[in-house]
GROMACS .gro file of C-alpha atoms in nm:
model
  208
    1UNK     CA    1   3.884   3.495  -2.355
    2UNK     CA    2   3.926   3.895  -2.318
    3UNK     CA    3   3.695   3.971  -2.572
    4UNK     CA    4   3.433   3.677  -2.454
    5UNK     CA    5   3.460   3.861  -2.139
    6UNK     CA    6   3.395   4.179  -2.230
    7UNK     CA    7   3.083   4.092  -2.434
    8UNK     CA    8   2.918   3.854  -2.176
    9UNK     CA    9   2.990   4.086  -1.904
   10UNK     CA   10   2.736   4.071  -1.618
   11UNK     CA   11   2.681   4.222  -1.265
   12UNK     CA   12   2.785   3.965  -0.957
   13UNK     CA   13   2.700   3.990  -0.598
   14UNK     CA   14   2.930   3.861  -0.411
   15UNK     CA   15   2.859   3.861   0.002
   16UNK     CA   16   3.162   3.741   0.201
   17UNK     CA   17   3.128   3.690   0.597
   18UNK     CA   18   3.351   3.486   0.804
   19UNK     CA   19   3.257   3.171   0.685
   20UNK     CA   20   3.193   3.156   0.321
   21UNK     CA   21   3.005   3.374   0.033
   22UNK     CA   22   2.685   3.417  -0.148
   23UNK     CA   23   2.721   3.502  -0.547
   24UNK     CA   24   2.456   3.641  -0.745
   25UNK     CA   25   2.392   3.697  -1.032
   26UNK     CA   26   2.065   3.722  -1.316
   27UNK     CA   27   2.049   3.426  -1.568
   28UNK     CA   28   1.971   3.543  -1.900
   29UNK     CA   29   1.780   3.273  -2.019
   30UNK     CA   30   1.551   3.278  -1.742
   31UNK     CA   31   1.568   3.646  -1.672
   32UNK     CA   32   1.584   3.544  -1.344
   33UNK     CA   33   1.827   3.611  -1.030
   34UNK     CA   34   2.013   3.258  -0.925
   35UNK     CA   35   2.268   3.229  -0.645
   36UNK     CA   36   2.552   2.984  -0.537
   37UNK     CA   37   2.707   3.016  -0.190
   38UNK     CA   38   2.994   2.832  -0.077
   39UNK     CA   39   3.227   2.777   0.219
   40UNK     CA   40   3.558   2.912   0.335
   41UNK     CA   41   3.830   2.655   0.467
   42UNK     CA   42   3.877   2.733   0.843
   43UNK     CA   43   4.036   3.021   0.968
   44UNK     CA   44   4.026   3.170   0.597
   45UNK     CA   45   3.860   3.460   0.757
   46UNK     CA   46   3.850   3.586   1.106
   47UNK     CA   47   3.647   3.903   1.221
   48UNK     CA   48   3.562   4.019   0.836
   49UNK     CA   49   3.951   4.002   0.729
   50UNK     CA   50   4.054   3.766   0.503
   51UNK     CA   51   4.372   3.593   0.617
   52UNK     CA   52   4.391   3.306   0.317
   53UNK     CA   53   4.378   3.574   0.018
   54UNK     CA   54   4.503   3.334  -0.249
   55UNK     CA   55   4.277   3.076  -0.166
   56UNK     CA   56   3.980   3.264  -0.104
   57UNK     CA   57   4.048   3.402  -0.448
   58UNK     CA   58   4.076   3.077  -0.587
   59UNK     CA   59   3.775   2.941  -0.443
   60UNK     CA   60   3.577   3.231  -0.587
   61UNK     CA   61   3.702   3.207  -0.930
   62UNK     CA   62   3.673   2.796  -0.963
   63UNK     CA   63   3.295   2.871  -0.818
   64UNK     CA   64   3.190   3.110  -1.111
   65UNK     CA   65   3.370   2.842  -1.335
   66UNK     CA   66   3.185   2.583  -1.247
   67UNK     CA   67   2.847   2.811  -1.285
   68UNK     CA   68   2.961   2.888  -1.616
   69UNK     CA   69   2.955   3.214  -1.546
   70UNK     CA   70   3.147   3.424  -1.745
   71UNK     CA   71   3.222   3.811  -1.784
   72UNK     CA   72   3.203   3.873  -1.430
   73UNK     CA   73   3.184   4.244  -1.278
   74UNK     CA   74   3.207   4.190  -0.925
   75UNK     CA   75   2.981   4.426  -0.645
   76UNK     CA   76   3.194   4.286  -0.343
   77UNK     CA   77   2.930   4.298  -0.032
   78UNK     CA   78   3.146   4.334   0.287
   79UNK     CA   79   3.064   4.144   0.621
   80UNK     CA   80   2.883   4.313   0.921
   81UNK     CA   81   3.195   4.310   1.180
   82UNK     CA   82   3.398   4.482   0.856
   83UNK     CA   83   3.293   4.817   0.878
   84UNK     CA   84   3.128   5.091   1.136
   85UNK     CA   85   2.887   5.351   1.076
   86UNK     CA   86   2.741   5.672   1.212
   87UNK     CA   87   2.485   5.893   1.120
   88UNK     CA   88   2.631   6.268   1.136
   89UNK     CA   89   2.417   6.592   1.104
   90UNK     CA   90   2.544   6.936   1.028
   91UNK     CA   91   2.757   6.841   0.715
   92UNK     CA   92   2.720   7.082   0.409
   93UNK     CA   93   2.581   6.955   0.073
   94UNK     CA   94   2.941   7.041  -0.051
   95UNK     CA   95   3.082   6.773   0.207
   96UNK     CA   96   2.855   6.529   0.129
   97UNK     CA   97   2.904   6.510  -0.288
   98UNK     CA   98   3.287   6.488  -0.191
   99UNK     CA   99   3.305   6.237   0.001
  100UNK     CA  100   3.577   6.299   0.224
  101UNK     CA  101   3.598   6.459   0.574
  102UNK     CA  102   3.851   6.708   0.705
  103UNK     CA  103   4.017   6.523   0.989
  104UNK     CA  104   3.854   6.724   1.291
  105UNK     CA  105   3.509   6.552   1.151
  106UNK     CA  106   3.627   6.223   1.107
  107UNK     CA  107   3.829   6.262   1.534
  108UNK     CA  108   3.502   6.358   1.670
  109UNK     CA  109   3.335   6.006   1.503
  110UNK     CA  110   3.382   5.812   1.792
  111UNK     CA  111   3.447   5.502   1.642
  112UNK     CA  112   3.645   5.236   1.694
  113UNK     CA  113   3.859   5.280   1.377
  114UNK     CA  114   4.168   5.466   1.322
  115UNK     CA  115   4.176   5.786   1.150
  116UNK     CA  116   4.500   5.756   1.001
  117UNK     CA  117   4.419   5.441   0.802
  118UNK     CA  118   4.054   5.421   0.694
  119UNK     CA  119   3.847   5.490   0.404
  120UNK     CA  120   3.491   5.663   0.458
  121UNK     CA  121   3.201   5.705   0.209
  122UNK     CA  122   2.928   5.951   0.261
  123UNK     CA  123   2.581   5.931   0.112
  124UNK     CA  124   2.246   6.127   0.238
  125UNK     CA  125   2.013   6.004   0.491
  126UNK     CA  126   1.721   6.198   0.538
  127UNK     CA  127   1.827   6.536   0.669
  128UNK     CA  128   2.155   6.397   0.763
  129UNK     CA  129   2.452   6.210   0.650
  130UNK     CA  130   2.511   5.845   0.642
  131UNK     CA  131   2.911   5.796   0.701
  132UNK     CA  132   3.020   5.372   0.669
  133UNK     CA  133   3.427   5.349   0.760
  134UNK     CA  134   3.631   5.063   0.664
  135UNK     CA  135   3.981   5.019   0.735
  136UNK     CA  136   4.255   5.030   0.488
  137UNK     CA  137   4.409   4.706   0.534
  138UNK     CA  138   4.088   4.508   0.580
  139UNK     CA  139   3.970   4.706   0.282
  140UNK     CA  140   4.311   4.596   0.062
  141UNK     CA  141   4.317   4.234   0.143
  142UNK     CA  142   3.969   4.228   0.019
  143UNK     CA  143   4.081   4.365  -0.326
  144UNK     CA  144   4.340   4.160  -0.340
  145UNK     CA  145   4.109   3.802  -0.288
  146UNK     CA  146   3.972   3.961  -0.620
  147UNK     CA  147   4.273   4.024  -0.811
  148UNK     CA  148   4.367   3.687  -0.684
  149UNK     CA  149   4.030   3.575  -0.898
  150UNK     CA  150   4.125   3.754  -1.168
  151UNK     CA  151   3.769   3.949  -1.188
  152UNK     CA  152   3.722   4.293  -1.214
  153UNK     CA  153   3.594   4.448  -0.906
  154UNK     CA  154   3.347   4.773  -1.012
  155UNK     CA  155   3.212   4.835  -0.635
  156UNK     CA  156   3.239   4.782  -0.298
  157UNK     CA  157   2.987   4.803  -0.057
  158UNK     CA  158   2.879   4.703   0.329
  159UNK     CA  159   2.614   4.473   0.395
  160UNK     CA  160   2.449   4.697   0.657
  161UNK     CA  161   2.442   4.980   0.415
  162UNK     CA  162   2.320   4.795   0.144
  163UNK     CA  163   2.034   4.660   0.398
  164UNK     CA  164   1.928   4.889   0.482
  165UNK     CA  165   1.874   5.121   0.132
  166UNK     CA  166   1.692   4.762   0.082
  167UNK     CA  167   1.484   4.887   0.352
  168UNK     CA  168   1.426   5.219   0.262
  169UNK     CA  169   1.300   5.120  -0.039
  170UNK     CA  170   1.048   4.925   0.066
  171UNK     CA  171   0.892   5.136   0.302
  172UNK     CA  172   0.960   5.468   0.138
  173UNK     CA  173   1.185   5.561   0.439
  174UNK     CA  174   0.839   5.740   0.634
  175UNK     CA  175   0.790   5.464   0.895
  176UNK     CA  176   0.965   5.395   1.192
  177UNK     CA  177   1.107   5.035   1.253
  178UNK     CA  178   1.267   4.790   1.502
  179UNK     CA  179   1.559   4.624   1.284
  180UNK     CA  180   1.691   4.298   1.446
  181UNK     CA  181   1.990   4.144   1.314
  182UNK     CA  182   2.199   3.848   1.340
  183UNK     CA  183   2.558   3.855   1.414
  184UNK     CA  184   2.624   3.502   1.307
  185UNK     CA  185   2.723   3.433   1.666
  186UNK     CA  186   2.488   3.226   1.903
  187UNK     CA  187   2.227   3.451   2.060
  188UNK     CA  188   2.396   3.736   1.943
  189UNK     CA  189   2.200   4.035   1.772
  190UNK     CA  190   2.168   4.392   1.685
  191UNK     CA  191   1.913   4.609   1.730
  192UNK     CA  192   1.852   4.862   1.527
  193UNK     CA  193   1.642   5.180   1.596
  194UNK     CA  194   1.525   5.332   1.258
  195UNK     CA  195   1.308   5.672   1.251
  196UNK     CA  196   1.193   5.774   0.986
  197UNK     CA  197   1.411   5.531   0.812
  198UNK     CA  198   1.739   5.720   0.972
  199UNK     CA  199   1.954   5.485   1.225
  200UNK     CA  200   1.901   5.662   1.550
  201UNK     CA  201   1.998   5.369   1.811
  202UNK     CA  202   2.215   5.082   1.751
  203UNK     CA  203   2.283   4.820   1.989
  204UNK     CA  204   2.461   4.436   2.076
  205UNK     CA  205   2.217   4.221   2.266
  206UNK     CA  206   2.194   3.940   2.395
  207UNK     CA  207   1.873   3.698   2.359
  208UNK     CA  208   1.791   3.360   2.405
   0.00000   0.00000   0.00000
């Protein structure tokens, strides 16, 4: 079974919010992208952390099972309410290719995470940097609904982040844009405020 993995290995996306998942993945014989979503027992998740890890793991596996899909590599695609982000200018080239932040930067973030205990990937963003902060526990129970799958997990990523390089693709990142969002929640959204495809203005409304 090792070795079947390892030669049928393929790339899966799996997107997790509070209620259930999305899988991806491309079928070879149709060289086409096919998905399978699926729904979380209640209170499995609550607020983007996963409180059931061994059954959420579980569920996961038995779904690629029954898709016959084998030799997963899972991208894990975390919810909206999992992680933060800010959009930080001033940051050398040297700080940006590590990765990390001394922590004076990551204090004067102003976010609603806590220093001590979070986890903080940097990529560019126009003439700035793009900073996405998880935190540590939320990020570890996550992991460990894949080990409980027994899948290898080769990335992790936020759904806003991965949105929105989605976006920047498509428009080449030279237009401005009005990005509105759904929470999940009833008549709940966020606005976003791109400019020249950098976040500039982000925002919880409310809209009937």
């Amino acid at each position: 079974m090792s070795w079947h993995r390892l030669l049928a290995a393929q790339r899966v996306l799996v997107s997790v919010t509070d209620t259930g998942l999305v899988c991806c993945w491309k079928a070879s014989s149709r060289d086409a992208w096919v998905w399978r979503s699926g729904t979380w027992s209640p209170e499995s998740c609550l607020d983007g952390f996963p409180l059931q890890q061994d059954e959420m793991g579980e569920f996961l596996a038995d779904l690629l099972l029954d898709c016959d899909v084998v030799g997963a590599q899972i991208e894990l695609i975390l919810p909206l309410s999992a992680c933060h982000w800010r959009v930080v200018e001033g940051l050398s080239e040297d700080d940006i290719n590590r990765g990390a932040l001394a922590p004076h930067q990551l204090a004067a973030l102003d976010w609603p995470l806590d220093a001590d205990a979070v986890d903080v990937t940097v990529a560019p963003c126009g003439d700035a940097a793009l900073l996405v902060g998880v935190q540590r526990p939320l990020l570890e129970a996550w992991i460990d609904v894949i080990e409980v799958a027994d899948l290898p997990l080769r990335r992790v990523e936020w759904s806003m982040a991965a949105a929105l390089r989605s976006l920047q693709a498509k428009t080449e990142g030279n237009i401005d844009l009005a990005w509105l969002i759904s929470t999940g929640e009833a008549d709940q959204y966020r606005l976003v405020l791109l400019h020249q495809g950098v976040p500039e203005v982000d925002r919880l409304i409310h809209a009937s």
